[in-house]
Coordinates of C-alpha atoms in Angstrom, one line a residue:
X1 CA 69.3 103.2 119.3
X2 CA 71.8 101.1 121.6
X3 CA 71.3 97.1 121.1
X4 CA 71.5 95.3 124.1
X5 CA 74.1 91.9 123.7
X6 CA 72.2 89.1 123.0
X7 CA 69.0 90.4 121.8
X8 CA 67.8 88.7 118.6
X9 CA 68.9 91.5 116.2
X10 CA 72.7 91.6 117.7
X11 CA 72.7 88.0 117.0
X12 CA 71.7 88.3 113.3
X13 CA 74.2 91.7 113.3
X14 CA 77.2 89.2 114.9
X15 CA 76.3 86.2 112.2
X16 CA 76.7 88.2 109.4
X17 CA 79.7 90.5 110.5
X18 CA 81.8 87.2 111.2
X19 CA 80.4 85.5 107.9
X20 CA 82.3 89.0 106.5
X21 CA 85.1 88.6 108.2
X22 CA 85.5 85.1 107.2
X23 CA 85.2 85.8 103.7
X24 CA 87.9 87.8 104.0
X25 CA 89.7 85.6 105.8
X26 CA 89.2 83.3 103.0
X27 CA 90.4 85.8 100.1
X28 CA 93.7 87.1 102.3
X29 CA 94.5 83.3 102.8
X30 CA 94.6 83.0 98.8
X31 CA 96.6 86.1 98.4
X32 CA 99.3 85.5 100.4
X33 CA 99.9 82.2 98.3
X34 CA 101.5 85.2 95.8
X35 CA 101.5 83.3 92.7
X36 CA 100.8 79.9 93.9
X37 CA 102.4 76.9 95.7
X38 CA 104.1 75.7 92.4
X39 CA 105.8 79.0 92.1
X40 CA 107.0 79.2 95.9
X41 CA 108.4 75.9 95.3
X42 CA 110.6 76.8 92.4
X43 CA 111.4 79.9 94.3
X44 CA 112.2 77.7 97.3
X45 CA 114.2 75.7 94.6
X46 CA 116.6 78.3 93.8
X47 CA 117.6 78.6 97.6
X48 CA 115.6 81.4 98.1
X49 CA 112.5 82.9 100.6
X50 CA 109.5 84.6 99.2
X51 CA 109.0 87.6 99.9
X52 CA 106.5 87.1 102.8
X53 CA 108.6 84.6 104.4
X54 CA 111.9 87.3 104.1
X55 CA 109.3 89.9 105.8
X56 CA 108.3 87.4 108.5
X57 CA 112.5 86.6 109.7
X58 CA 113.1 90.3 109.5
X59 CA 110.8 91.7 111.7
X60 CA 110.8 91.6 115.5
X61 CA 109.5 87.9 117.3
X62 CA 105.9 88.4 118.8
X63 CA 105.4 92.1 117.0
X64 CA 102.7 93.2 115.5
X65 CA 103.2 94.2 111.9
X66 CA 100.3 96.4 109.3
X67 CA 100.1 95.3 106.0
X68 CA 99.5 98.0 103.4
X69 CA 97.4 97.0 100.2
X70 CA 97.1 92.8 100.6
X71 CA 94.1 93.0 98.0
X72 CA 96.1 95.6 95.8
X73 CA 95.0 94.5 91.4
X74 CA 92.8 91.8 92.9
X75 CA 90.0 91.0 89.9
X76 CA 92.4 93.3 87.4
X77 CA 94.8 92.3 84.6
X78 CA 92.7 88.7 84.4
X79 CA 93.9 88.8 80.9
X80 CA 97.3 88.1 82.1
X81 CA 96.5 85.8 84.7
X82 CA 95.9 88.4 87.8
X83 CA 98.6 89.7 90.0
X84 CA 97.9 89.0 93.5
X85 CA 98.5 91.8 96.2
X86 CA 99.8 93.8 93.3
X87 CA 102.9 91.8 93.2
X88 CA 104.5 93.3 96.1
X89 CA 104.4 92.7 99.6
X90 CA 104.4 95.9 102.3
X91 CA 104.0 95.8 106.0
X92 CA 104.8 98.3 108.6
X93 CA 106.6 96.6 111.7
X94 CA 109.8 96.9 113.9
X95 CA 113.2 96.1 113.1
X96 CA 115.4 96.0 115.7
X97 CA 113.3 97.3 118.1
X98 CA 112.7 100.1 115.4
X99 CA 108.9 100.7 114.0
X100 CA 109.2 100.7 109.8
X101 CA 108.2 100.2 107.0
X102 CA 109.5 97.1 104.5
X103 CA 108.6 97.0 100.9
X104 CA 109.2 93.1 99.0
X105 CA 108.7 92.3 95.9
X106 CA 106.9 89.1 95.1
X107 CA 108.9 87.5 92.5
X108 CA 106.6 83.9 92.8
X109 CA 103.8 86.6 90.8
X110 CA 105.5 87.1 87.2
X111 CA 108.9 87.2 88.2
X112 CA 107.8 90.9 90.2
X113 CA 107.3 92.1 86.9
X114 CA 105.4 96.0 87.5
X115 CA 102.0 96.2 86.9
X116 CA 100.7 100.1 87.5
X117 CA 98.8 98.9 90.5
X118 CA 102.3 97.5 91.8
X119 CA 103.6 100.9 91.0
X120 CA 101.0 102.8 92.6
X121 CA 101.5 100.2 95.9
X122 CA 105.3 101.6 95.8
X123 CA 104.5 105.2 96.1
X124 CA 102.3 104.1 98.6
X125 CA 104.7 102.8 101.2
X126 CA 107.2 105.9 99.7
X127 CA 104.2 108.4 100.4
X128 CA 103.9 106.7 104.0
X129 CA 107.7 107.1 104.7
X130 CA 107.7 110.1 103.9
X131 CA 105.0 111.5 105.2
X132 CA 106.0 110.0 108.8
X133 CA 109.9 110.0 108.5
X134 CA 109.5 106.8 108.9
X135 CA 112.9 104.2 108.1
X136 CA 112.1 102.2 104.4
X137 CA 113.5 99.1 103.6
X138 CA 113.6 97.8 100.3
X139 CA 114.0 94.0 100.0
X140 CA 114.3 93.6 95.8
X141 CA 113.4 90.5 93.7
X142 CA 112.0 92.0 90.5
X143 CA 112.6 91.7 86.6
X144 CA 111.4 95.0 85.8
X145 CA 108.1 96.8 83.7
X146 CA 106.1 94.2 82.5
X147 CA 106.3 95.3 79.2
X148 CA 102.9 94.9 77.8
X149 CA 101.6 97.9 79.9
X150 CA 104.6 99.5 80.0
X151 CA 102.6 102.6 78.6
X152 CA 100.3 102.4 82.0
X153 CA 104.1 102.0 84.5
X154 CA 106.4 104.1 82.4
X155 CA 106.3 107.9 81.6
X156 CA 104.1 109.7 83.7
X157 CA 104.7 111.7 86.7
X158 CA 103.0 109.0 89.1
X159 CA 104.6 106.2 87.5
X160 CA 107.6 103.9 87.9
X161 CA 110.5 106.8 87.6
X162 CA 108.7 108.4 90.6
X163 CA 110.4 106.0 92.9
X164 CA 113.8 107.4 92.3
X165 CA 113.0 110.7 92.0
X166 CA 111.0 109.8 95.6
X167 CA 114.7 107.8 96.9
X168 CA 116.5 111.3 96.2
X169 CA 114.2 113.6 98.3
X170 CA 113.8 111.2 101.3
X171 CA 117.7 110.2 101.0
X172 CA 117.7 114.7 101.4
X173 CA 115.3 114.5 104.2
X174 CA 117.3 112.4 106.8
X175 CA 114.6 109.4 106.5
X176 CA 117.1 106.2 106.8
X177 CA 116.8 103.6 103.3
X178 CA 118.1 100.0 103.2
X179 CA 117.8 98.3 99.8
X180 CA 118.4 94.8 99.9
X181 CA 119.1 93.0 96.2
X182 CA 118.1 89.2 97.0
X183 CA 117.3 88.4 93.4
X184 CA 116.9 90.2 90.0
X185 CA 117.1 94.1 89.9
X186 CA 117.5 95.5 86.3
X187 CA 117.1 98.6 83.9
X188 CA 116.0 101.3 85.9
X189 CA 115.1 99.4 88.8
X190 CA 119.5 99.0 89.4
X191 CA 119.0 102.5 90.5
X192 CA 116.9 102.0 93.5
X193 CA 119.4 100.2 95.7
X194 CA 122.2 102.8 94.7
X195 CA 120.4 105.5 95.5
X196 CA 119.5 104.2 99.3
X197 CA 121.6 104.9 102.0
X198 CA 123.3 101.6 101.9
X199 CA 122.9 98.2 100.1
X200 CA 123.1 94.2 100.2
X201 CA 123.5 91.8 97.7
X202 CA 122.9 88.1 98.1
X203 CA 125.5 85.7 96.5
X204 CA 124.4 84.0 93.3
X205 CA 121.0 84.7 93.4
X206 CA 121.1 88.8 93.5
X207 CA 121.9 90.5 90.2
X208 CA 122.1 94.4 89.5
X209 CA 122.7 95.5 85.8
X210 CA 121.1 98.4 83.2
X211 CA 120.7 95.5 80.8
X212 CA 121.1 91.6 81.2
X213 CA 123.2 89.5 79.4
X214 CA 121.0 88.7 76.5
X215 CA 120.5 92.6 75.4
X216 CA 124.2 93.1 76.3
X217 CA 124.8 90.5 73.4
X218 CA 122.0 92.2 71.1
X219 CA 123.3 95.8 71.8
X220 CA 127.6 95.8 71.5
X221 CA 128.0 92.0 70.8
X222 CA 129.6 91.6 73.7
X223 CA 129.2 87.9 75.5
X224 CA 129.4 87.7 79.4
X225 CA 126.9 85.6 81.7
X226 CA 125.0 87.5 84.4
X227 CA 126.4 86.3 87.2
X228 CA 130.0 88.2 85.8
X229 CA 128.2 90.8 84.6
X230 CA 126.2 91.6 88.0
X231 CA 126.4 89.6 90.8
X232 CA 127.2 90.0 93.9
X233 CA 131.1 89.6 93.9
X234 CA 131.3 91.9 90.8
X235 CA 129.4 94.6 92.7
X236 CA 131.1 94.4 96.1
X237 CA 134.9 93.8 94.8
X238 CA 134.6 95.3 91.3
X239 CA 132.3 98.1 90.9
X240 CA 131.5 98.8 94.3
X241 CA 127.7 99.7 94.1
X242 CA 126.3 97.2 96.8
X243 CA 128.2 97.5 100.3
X244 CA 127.4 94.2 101.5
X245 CA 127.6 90.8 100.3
X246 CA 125.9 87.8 101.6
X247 CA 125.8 84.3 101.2
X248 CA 121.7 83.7 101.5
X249 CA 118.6 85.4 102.3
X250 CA 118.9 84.5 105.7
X251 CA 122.2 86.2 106.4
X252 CA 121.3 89.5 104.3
X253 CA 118.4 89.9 106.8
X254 CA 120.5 89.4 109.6
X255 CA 122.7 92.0 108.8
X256 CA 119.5 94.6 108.0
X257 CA 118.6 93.8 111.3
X258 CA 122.4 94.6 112.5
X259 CA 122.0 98.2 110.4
X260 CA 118.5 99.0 111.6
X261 CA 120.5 98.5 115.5
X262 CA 122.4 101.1 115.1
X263 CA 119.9 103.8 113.7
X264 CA 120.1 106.7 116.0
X265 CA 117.1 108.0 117.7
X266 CA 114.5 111.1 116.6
X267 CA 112.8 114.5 117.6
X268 CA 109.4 113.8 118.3
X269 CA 106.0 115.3 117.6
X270 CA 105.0 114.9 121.1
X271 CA 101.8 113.1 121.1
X272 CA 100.7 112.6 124.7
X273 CA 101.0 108.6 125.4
X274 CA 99.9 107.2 128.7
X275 CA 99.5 103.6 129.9
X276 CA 97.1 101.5 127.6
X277 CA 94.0 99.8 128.9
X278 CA 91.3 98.1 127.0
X279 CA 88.0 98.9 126.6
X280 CA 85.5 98.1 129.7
X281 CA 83.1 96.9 126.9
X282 CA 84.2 93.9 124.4
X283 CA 85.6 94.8 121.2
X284 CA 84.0 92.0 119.2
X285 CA 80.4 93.8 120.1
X286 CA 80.9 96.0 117.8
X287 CA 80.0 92.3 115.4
X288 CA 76.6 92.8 117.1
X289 CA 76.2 96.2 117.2
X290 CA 76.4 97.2 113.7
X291 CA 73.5 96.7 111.7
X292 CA 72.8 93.8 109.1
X293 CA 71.0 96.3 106.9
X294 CA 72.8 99.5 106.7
X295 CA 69.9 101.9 106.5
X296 CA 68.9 100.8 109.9
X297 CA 69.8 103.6 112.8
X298 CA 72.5 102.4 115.9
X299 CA 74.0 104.5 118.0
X300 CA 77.9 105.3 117.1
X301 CA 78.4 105.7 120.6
X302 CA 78.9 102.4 121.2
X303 CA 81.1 101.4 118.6
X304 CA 83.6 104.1 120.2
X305 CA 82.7 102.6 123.8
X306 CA 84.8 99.2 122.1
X307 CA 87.3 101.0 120.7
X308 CA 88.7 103.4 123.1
X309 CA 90.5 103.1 126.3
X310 CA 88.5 102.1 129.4
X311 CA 85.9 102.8 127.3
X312 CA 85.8 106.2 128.5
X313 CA 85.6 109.9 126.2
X314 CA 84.4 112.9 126.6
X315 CA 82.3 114.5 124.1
X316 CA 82.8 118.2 122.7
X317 CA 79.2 119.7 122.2
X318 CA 77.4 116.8 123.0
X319 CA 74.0 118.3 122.4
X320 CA 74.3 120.4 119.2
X321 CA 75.3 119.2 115.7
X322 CA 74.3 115.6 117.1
X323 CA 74.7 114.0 113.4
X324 CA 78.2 114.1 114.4
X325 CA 79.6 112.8 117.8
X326 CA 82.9 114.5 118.1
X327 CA 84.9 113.6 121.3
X328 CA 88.2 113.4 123.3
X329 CA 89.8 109.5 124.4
X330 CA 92.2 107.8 124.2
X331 CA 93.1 104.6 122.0
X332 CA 95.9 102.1 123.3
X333 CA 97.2 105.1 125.9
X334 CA 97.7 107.7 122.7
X335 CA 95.3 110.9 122.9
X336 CA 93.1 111.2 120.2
X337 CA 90.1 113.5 118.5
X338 CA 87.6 111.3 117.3
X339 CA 85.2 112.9 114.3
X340 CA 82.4 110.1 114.2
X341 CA 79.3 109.9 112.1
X342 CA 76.3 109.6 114.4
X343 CA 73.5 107.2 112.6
X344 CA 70.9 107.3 115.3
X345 CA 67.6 109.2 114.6
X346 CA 67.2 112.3 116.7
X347 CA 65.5 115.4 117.4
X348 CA 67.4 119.1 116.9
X349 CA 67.2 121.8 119.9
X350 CA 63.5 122.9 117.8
X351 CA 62.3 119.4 118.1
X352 CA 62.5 118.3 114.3
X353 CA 63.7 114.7 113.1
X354 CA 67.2 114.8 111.7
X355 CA 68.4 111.2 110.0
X356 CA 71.7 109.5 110.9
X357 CA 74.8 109.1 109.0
X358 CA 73.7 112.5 107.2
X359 CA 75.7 115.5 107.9
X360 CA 73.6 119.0 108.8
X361 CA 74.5 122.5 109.1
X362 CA 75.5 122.6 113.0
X363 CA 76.8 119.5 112.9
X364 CA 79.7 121.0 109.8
X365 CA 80.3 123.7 112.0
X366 CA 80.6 121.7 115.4
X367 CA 83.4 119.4 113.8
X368 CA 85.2 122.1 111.9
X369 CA 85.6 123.9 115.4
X370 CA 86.7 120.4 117.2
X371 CA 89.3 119.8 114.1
X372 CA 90.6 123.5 115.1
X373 CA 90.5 122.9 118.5
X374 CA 92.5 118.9 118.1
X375 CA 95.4 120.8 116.2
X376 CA 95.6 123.6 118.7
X377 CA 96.1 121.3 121.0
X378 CA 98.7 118.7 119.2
X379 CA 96.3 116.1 119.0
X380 CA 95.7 113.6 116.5
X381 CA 92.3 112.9 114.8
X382 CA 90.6 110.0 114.0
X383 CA 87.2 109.8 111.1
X384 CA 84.8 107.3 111.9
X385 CA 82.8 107.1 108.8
X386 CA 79.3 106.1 108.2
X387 CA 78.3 108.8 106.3
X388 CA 75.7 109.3 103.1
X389 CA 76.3 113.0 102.5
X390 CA 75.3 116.5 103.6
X391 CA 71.9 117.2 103.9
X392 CA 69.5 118.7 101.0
X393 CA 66.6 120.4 100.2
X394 CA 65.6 124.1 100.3
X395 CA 65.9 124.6 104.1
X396 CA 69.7 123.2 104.0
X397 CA 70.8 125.1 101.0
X398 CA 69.0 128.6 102.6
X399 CA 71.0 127.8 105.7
X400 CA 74.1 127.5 103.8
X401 CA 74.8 124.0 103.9
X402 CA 77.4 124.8 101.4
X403 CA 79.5 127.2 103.4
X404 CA 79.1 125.4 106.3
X405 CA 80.4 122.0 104.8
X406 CA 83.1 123.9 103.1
X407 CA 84.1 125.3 106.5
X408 CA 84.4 121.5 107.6
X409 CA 86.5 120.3 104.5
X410 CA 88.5 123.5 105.0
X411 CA 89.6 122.4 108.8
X412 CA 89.8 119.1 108.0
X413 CA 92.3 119.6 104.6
X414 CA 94.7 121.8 106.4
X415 CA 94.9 119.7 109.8
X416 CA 98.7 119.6 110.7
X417 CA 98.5 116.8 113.4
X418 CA 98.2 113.5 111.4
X419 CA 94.6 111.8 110.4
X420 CA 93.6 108.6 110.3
X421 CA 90.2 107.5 108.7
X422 CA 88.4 104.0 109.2
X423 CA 85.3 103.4 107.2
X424 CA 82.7 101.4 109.2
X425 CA 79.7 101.5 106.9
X426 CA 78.7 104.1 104.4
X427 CA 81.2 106.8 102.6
X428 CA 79.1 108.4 100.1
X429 CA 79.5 111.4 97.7
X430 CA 80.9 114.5 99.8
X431 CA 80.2 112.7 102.9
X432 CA 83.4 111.0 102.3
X433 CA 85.2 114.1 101.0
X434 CA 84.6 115.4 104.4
X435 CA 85.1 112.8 106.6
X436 CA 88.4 112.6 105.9
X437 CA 88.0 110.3 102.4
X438 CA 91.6 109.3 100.5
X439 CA 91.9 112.5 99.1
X440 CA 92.3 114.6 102.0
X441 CA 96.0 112.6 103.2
X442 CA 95.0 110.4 105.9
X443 CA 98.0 108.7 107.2
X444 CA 96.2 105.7 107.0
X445 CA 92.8 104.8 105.8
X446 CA 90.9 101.2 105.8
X447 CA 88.0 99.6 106.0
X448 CA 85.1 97.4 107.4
X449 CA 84.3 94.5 105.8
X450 CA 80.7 96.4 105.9
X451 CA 81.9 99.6 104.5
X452 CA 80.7 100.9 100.7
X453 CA 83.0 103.8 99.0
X454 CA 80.5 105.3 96.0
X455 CA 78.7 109.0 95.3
X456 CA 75.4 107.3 96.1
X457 CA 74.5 103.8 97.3
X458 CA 73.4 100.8 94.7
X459 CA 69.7 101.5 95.0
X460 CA 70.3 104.9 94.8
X461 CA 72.6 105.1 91.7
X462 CA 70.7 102.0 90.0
X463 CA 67.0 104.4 90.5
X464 CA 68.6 106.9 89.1
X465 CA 70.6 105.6 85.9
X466 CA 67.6 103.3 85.0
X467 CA 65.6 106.7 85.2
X468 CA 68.0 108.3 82.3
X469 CA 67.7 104.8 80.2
X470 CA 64.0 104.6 80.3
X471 CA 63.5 108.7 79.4
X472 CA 66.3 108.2 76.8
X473 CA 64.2 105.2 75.2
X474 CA 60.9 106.5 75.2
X475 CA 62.1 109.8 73.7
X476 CA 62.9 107.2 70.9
X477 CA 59.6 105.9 70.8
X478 CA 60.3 103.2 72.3
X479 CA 58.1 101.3 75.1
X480 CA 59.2 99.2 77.9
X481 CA 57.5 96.7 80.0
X482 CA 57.6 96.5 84.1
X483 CA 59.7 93.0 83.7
X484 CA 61.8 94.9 81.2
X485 CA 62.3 97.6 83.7
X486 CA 63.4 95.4 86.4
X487 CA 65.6 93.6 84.7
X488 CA 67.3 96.5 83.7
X489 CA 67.3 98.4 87.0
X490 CA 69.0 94.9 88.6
X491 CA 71.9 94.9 86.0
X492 CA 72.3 98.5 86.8
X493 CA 72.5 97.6 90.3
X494 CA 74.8 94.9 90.1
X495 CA 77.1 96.3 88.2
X496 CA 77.1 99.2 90.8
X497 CA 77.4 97.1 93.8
X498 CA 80.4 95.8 92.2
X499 CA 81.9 98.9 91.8
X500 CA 80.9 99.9 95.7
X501 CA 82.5 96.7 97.3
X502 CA 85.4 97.7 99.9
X503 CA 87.5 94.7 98.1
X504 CA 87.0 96.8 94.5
X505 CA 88.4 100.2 96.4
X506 CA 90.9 98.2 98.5
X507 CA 92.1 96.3 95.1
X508 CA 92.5 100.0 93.4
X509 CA 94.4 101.5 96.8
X510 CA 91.7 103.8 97.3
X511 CA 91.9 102.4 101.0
X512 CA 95.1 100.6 102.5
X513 CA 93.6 97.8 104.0
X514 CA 90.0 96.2 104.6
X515 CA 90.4 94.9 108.5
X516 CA 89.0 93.2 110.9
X517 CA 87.2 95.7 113.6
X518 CA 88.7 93.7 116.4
X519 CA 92.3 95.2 114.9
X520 CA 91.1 98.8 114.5
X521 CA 93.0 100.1 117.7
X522 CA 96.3 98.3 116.4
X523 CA 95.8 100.3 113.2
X524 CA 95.3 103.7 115.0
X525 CA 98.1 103.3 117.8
X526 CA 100.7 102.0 115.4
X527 CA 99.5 105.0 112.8
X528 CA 100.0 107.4 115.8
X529 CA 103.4 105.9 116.6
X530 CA 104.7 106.2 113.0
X531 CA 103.2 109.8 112.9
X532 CA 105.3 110.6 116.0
X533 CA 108.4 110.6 113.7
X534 CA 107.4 113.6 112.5
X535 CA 106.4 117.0 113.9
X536 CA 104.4 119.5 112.0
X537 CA 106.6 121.6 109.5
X538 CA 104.1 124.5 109.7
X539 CA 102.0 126.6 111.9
X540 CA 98.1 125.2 111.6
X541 CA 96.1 127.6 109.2
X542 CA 92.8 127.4 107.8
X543 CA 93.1 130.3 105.3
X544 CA 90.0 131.7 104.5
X545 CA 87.0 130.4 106.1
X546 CA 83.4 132.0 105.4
X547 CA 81.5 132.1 108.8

């Protein structure tokens, strides 16, 4: 059901959407203190920027920029003290008028020691690059493995020698590397900025060696300080690994930015583009429009009425499959499929109920046709989820709700034309799978500050666990009282909720960032810019699909 602006119920909706949103205001103004103000001071110190602050000079003036996994370990490795944003900073922006993406480590958050999650952050912005043929720039300040998980960051296939193995193929792809060594870069990490296309070294502060001066000592006996045995004058006169030398940060940006100039231009995908207008209706509705409590109906409609241009799109099957809205608009002038989850109640063509946010048999079919239809026609597609899962009961599963869900995932995991997934509310159990979920290579995928990423939601999970306790205790013998009970099912549920919170998936990289909604159509038309890098390397195929 539409809510009108200023209605009692959009109020209560806006209140606690910008309550959200300050929240996370709050927890984003604490992360981006790195390791704190006594650290960046010491840092500053040393005659050197942190790593936000190098990100901030090298980017364009007055451009917009994406950061990529801000709450990245937040609430993990508290028994060493946390490691805010995953100890590396990442941000997709334009250099030199050319769009990016810049990868800094934090060196204020344990000397940008590698914790897995900062590992997993890496491959992130690698994946990204590559995915998009997208320019990389690697700005290094970092002491290596933090050696007591070097078991989680070490030997396996997704772990720290990924990144050079990751260098190698982009490096045979064409996609343009700068490495940048503005402060420690040692063991295996010395490979990185050798294996870029070119690389920069900051005088007396950047280092690059296998082993530092103390294991030198340990290892062959020999005695040599750092500075002689890896710094910048002994690697741009001696050895000649690094190609530049500067004397600070700020120059060694400067000349990135002179490098990034002279990047030649690329062969489009050909997305169609026209001039950008905003939406006829406010954006910051959507505060208002989305409900307080999330099992309440709305109509998804409006949402997409604030996010696309003019406000304008026209919808593919309107009146069949109407648990999913699937559309043609355009967002910031770029053309776009949109593959939204309807969650108002509504009747089917034989007059019975259907809920919202659930996904039926026609409505499976109906998107898997648009998907086909969207890379047929070279145009990219966008997932609005608010989903809690495919429909069940007898009359779903007689009607193949299997087969015709599988047809949807099918579609949807082969798309050619890039994907790009933004989780309102709900992303529950194959709902999410087929929406477009993490797994399925979105180019880019955040969140709400309302969304929840779980097989089931709190209630749900909490009913049913505390029904597998209570049938596990009294086949024991054992009796339990209604307080008892519900006491249990609320520490089910709370440690569930936990576990469901877009700041726990955000902090694991199951979503890139959590966002304000207002900046949802920067996310899509820079993700559609970046994916214009790239055109499809193969013919759009679906395999075999069972009808």
């Amino acid at each position: 059901m539409a809510i009108s602006a200023k209605t009692l119920e959009f109020n209560k909706n806006d209140d606690d959407m910008r309550l959200k949103i300050s929240n996370l205001e709050r927890k984003l103004s604490k992360i981006y203190e790195g390791g704190g103000k006594k650290k960046i001071e010491k840092h500053h110190e040393k005659g050197k920027l942190t790593a936000r602050e190098r990100i901030e000079k090298l980017v364009d003036p007055d451009t917009k920029t994406l950061e990529i996994g801000a709450f990245a370990g937040e609430g993990m490795y508290k028994e060493y003290g946390g490691c805010p944003s995953g100890g590396v900073v990442i941000k997709i922006g334009y250099v030199s008028g050319k769009q990016c993406i810049i990868v800094a480590n934090d060196a204020t958050v344990k000397a940008g020691a590698w914790f897995p999650i900062t590992g997993k952050k890496n491959l992130r912005a690698q994946e990204i690059a590559i995915e998009n043929r997208l320019p990389i720039i690697y700005l290094v300040d970092s002491a290596g493995v933090f050696l007591p998980m070097q078991d989680e960051i070490f030997p396996d296939k997704e772990h720290f020698g990924r990144i050079f193995r990751n260098n190698a193929v982009m490096s045979s792809m064409g996609i343009p590397q700068i490495a940048a060594v503005m402060g420690s870069c040692v063991a295996g990490g010395a490979y990185l900025p050798i294996m870029s296309d070119e690389s920069l070294i900051v005088n007396k502060t950047g280092t690059i060696f296998l082993a530092g001066s103390y294991l030198v000592k340990a290892a062959i006996g020999e005695s040599i300080d750092n500075e002689t045995l890896g710094g910048a004058k002994t690697h741009t006169e001696i050895s000649g690994v690094c190609d530049y030398k500067s004397e600070n940060d700020e120059e060694c940006l400067s000349t990135i930015r002179d490098l990034m100039d002279k990047i030649g231009s690329y062969e489009t995908a050909g997305f169609d583009r026209k001039e950008s207008h905003e939406p006829k209706s406010p954006v910051k509705e959507i505060y208002g429009i989305l409900p307080k409590e999330r099992s309440k109906p709305y109509d998804t409609r409006e949402i997409i009425k604030r996010l696309v241009d003019e406000s304008k799109f026209t919808e593919y099957k309107k009146e069949y499959g109407q648990s999913i809205i699937t559309a043609y608009a355009r967002i910031d002038g770029w053309s776009v499929g949109i593959v939204a989850n309807q969650r108002e109640l509504m009747k089917n063509a034989k007059g019975e109920m259907q809920f919202g946010g659930v996904i039926y048999n026609d409505s499976a079919d109906k998107a898997a046709r648009f998907i086909m239809n969207c890379n047929q026609k070279n145009i990219p597609l966008v997932f609005l989820q608010d989903v809690t899962g495919f429909m069940v009961g007898s009359k779903s599963e007689h009607a193949g709700i299997i087969k015709d869900g599988a047809k949807m995932v099918n579609a949807m995991s082969n798309s050619v034309v890039p994907k790009f997934t933004i989780v309102m509310g709900n992303s529950y159990g194959a709902g999410n799978y087929a929406m477009c979920g993490k797994a399925y290579d979105p180019r880019l995928i955040v969140s709400w500050p309302t969304a929840e990423l779980a097989v089931m939601s709190g209630a749900a999970a909490a009913k049913t666990l505390l029904q597998i306790e209570v049938a596990g205790m009294k086949a024991k013998g054992e009796e339990i009282t209604p307080e008892a009970e519900k006491e249990l099912f609320d520490k089910i549920k709370s440690r569930y909720d936990e576990q469901i919170s877009p700041y726990y998936a955000a902090s694991r990289l199951w979503v890139d960032a959590i966002i304000d909604p207002v900046d949802t159509r920067d996310w899509i038309s820079m993700g559609i810019e970046m994916a214009n890098h790239k055109k499809a390397e193969k013919p759009y195929n679906v395999g075999v699909i069972q009808t």
